[in-house]
Short mmCIF file of C-alpha atoms in Angstrom, two decimals:
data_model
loop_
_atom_site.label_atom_id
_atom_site.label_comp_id
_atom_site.label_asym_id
_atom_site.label_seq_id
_atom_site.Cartn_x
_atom_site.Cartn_y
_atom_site.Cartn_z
CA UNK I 1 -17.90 33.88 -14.80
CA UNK I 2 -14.52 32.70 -14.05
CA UNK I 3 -14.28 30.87 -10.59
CA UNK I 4 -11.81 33.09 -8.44
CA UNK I 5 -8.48 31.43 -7.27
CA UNK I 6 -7.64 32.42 -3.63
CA UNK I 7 -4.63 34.42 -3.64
CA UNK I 8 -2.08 31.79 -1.39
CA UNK I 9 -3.32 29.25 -3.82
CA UNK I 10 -2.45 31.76 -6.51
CA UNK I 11 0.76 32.44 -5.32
CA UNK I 12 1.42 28.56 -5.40
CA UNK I 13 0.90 28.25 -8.41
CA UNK I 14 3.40 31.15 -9.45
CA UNK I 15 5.61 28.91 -7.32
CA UNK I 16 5.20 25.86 -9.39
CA UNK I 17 5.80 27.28 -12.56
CA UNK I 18 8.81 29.41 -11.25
CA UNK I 19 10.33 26.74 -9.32
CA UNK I 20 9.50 23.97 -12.72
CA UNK I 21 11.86 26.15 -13.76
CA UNK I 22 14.31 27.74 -12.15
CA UNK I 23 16.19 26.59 -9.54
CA UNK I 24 15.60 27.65 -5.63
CA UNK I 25 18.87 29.67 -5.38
CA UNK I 26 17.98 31.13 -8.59
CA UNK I 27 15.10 33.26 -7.39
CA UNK I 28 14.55 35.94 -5.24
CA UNK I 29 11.69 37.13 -3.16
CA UNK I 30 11.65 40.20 -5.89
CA UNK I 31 10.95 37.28 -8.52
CA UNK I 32 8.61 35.67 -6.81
CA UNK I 33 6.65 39.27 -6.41
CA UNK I 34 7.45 40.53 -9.44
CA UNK I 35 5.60 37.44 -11.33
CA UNK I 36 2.72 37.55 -9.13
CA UNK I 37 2.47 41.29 -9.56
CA UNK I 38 2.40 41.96 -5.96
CA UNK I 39 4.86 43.83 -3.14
CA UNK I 40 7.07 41.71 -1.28
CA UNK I 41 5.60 42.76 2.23
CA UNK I 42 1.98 40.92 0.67
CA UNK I 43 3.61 37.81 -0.14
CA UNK I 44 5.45 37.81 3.49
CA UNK I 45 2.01 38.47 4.41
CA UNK I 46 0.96 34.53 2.88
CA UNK I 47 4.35 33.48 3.65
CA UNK I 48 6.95 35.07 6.15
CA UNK I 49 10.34 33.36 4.47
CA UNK I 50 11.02 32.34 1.09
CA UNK I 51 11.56 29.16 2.47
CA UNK I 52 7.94 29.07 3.64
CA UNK I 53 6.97 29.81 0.26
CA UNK I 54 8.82 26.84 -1.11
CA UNK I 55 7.95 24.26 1.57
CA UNK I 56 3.91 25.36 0.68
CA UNK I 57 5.34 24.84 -3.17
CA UNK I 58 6.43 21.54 -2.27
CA UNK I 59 3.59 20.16 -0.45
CA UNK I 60 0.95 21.19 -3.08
CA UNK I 61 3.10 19.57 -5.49
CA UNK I 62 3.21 16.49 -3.51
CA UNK I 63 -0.43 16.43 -3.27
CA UNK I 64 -0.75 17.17 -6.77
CA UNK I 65 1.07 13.99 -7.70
CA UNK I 66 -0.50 11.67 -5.47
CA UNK I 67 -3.74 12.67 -6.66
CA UNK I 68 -2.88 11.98 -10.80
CA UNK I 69 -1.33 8.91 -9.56
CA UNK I 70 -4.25 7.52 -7.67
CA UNK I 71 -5.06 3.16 -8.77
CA UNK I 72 -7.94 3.22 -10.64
CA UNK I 73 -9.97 0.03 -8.42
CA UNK I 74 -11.84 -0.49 -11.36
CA UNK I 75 -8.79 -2.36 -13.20
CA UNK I 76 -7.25 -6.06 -11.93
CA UNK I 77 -3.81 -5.04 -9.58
CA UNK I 78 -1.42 -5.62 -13.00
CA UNK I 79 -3.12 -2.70 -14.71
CA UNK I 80 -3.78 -0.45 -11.75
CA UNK I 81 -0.22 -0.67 -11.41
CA UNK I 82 0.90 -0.22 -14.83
CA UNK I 83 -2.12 2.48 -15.09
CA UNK I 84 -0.38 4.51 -12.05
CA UNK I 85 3.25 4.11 -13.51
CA UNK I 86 1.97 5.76 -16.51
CA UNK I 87 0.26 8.45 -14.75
CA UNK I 88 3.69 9.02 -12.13
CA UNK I 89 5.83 9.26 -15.26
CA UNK I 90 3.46 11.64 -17.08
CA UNK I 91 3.64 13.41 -14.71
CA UNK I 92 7.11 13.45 -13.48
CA UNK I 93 7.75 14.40 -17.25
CA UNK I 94 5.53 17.62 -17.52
CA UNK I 95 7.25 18.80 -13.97
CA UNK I 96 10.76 17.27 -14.81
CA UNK I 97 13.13 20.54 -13.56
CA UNK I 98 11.18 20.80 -10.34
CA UNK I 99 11.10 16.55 -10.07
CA UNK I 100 15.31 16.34 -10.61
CA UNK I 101 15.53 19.41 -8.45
CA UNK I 102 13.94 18.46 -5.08
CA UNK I 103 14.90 14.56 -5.47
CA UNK I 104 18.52 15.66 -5.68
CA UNK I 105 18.22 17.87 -2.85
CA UNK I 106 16.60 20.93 -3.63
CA UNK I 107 17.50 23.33 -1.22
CA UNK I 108 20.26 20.79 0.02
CA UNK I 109 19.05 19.17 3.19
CA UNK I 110 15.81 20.78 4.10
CA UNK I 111 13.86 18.79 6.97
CA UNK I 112 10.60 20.13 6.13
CA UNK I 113 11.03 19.14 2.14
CA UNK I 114 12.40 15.56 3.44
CA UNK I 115 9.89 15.13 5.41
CA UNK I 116 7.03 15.61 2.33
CA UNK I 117 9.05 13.44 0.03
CA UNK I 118 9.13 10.76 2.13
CA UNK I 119 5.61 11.00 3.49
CA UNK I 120 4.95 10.90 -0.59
CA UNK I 121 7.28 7.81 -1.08
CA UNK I 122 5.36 6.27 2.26
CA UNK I 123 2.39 6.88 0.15
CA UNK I 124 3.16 4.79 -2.88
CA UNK I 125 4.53 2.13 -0.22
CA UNK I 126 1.05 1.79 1.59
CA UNK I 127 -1.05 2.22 -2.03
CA UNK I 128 0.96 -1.24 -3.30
CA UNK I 129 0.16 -2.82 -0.31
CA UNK I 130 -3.55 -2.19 -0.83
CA UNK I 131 -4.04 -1.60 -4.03
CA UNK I 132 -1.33 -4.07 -5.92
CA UNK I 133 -0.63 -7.16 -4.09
CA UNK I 134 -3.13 -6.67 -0.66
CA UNK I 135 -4.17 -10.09 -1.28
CA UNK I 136 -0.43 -11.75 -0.52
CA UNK I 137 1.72 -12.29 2.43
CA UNK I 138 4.51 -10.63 2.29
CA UNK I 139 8.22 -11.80 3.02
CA UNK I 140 10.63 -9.26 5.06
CA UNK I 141 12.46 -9.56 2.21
CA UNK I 142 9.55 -8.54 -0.21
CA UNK I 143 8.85 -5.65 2.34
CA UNK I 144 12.16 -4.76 1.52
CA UNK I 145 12.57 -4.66 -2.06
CA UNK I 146 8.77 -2.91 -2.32
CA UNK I 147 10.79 -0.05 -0.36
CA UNK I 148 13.47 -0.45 -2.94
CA UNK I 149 11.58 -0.40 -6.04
CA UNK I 150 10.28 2.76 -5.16
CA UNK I 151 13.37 4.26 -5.19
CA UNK I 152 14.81 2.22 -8.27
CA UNK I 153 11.49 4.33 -9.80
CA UNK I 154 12.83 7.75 -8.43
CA UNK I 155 16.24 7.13 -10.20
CA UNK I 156 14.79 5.91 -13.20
CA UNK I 157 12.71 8.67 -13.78
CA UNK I 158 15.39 10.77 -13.16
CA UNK I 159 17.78 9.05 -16.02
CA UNK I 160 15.13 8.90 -18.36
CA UNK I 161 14.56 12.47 -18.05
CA UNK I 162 18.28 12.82 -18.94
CA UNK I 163 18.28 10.68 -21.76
CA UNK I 164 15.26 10.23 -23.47
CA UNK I 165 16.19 6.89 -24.87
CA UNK I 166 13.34 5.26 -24.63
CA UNK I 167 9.19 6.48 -24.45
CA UNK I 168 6.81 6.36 -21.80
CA UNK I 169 5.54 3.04 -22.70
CA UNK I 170 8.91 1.16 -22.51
CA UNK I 171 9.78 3.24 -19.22
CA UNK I 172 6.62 1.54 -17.77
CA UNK I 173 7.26 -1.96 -19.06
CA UNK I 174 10.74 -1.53 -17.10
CA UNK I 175 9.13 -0.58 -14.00
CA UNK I 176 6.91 -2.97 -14.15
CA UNK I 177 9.50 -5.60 -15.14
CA UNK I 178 11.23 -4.75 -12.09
CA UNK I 179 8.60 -4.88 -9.80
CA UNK I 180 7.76 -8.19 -10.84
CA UNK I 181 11.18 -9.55 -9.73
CA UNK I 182 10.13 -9.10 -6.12
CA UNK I 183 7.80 -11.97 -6.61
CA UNK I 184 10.19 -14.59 -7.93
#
């Protein structure tokens, strides 16, 4: 027997696939019903504002992410970081409307979504300073360009999405390649 999905977590997952798709001004409570086959007044039940709905979107979404992305202890700090690139980008590639969308503002400047997308970036901030290099000092300046990199990720994932020049492999080797240049 199929194990039965609570219906907020159903409704989230409506929300990922509508919003991996569509755009937040682009739907409407009615869509968001409509697709989950269920009367408005239910889903302000789960969630009283659309906005609601697509802050609880967001944060699943975030969670979803740093969970795929999690270092793998079992490999030496290159690979866990290469192995984590791989999975980010994989990942950022099977969500890539929803990805572009919120880190180029989503619903413009939302507090609540700002507040999850940094508390993500935080996340991949803390995980390199365990998990990558935990066993060397670090330089302001290193501190620095860590927080950076991070970003120089964001926006390449972003272009690549765009263009497509180059596969997954090669994306990582850049990242990589990048990070790397904090050490030198």
């Amino acid at each position: 027997m199929p194990k039965r999905v609570p219906r907020r977590q159903r409704l989230i997952e409506i929300g990922l696939d509508l919003f991996g798709h569509r755009s937040y001004e682009e739907i409407s409570i009615d869509d968001i019903a409509a697709a989950a086959d269920i009367s408005k007044g239910l889903l302000y039940y789960y969630f009283p504002t659309k906005h609601d709905f697509y802050v609880a979107v967001v944060e699943h979404a975030a969670q979803g992410m740093l969970q795929e992305t999690e270092p793998d202890l079992d490999l030496e700090p290159a690979q866990r970081l290469r192995s984590s690139l791989h999975a980010y980008f994989s990942y950022v590639d099977r969500h890539a409307k929803a990805y572009v969308a919120l880190l180029r503002g989503g619903v413009g400047v939302d507090v609540k979504v700002a507040a999850i997308t940094d508390s993500v970036r935080q996340s991949y901030i803390q995980r390199i300073m365990e998990n990558i290099i935990s066993e060397r000092p670090l330089t302001p300046r290193q501190r620095i360009a860590i927080n950076g990199w991070v970003g120089f990720v964001e926006a390449t994932s972003i272009s690549w999405l765009n263009q497509r020049d180059i596969d997954l492999d090669e994306l990582c080797d850049l990242a990589v390649a990048a990070f790397a240049t904090i050490f030198q």
